[in-house]
XYZ file of C-alpha atoms in Angstrom:
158
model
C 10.632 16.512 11.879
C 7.385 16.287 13.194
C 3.687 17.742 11.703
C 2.828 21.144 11.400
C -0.325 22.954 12.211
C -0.038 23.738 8.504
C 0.065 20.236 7.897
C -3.154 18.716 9.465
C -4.854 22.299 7.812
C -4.117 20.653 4.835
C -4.528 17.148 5.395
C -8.210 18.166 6.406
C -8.657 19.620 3.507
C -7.270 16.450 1.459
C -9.527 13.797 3.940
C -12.641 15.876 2.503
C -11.597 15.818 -0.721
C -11.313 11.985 -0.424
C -14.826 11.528 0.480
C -16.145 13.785 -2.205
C -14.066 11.362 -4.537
C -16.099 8.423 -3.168
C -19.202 10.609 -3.396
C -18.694 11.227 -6.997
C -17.973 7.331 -7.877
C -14.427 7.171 -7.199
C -12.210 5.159 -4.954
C -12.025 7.518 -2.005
C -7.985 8.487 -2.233
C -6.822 12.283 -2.683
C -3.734 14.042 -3.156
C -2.809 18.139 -2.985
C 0.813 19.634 -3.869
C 0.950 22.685 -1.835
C 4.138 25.283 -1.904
C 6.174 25.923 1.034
C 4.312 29.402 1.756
C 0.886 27.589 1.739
C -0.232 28.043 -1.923
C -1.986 25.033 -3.448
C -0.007 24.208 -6.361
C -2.507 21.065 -7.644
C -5.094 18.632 -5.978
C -6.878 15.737 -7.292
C -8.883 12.927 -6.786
C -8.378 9.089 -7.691
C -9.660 8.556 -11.543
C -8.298 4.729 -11.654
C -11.527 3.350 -12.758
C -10.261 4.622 -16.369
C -6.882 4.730 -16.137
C -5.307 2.329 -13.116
C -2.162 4.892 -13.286
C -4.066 7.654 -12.303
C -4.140 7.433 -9.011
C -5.027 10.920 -6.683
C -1.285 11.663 -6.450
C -0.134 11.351 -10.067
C -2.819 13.323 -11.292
C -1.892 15.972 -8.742
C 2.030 15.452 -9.563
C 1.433 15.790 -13.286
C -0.593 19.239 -12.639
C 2.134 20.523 -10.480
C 4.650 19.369 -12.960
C 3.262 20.839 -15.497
C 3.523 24.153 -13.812
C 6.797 24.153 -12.239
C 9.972 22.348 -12.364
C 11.958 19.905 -10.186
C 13.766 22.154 -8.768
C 10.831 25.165 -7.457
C 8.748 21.722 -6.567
C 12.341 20.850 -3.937
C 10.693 22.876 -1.345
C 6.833 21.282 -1.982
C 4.441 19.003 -0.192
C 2.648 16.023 -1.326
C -0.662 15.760 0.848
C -2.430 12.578 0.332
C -4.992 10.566 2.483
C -3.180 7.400 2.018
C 0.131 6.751 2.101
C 1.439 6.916 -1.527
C 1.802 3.382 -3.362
C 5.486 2.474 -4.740
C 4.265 4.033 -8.420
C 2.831 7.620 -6.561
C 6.258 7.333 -4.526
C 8.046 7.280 -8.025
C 5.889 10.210 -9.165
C 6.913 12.093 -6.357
C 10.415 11.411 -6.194
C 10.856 12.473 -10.282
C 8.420 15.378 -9.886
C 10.670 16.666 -7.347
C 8.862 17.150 -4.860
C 10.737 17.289 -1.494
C 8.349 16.554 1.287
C 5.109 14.058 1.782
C 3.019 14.124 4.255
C 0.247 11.464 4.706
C -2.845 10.223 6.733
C -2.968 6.241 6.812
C -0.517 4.185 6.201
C -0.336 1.208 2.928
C -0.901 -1.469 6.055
C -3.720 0.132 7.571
C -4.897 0.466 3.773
C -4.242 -2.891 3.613
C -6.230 -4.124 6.207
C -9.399 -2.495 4.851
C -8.978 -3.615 1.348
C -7.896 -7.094 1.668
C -7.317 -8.999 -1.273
C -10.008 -6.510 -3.386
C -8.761 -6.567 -7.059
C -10.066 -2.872 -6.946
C -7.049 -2.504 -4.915
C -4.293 -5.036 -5.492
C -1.670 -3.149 -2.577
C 1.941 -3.458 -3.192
C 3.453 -4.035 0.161
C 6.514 -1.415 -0.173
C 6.382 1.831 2.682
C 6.885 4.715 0.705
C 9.767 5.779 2.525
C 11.966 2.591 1.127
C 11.126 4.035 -2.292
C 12.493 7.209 -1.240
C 15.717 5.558 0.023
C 16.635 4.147 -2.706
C 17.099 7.534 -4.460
C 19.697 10.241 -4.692
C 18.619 12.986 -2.835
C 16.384 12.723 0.368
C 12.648 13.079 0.716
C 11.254 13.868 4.129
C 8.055 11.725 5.074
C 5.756 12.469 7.838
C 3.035 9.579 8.623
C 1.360 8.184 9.592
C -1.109 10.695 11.360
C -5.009 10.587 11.356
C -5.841 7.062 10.287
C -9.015 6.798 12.102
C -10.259 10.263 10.369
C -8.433 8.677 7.040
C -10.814 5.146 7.582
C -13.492 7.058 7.547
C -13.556 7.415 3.629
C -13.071 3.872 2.903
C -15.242 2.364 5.409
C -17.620 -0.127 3.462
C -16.413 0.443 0.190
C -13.507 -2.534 -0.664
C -15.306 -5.875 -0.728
C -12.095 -7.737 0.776
């Protein structure tokens, strides 16, 4: 299945919400859960500094969690400016949630972080997490990645 105009609405939305988490102090990742009929469920921004596990898309996957169950969150999207590492890909695939859509993928990540410790990458595509389950998650990405770049440019020290 390809994007939706729905989609890049609300991957723009999620690329600004990155650089507002680098504006605030944060590494510049973001992450929305948005309903099949276009109501934002959750959103969040990275908070890893204090807590490494909190990345942008477990913080927005324990909100929408904590509002609905597995099986309402079946028919959800996970927006996210980056690719979601193997532990977000976890969070997604207990939480539920059926769909992910993303802007840059963990290689082009990659190649802007280099070997930061800020950012030690796990080199494991998001959709072999989801393969490895029982019940199929579609992914869609990635789309954007220069827009998605933009956020990160200068801020690893590889």
């Amino acid at each position: 299945m390809s994007a939706t105009l729905q989609d890049h609405e609300f991957l723009t939305r999620v690329l600004a919400l990155a650089q507002r988490s680098r504006d605030e102090g944060h590494h510049p990742f973001a992450a929305m859960v948005v309903a099949a009929d276009g109501t934002v469920i959750s959103q969040a921004m990275n908070a890893s500094s204090s807590d490494r596990t909190a990345h942008a898309e477990m913080n927005a996957l324990r909100l929408a969690s904590q509002q609905y169950s597995p099986q309402q969150l079946a028919t959800a999207t996970l927006y996210a400016n980056a690719e979601p590492c193997a532990m977000c890909s976890g969070g997604t695939y207990w939480s539920g949630v059926g769909r992910v859509v993303y802007a840059m993928s963990e290689a082009s990540l990659l190649e802007l972080t280099g070997s930061d410790p800020e950012n030690p990458t796990l080199s494991l595509p998001c959709r072999s997490v989801f393969a490895a389950g029982q019940r199929p998650t579609e992914v869609i990405g990635p789309l954007r990645e220069d827009e998605a770049r933009a956020a990160h440019k200068d801020f690893w020290h590889k």
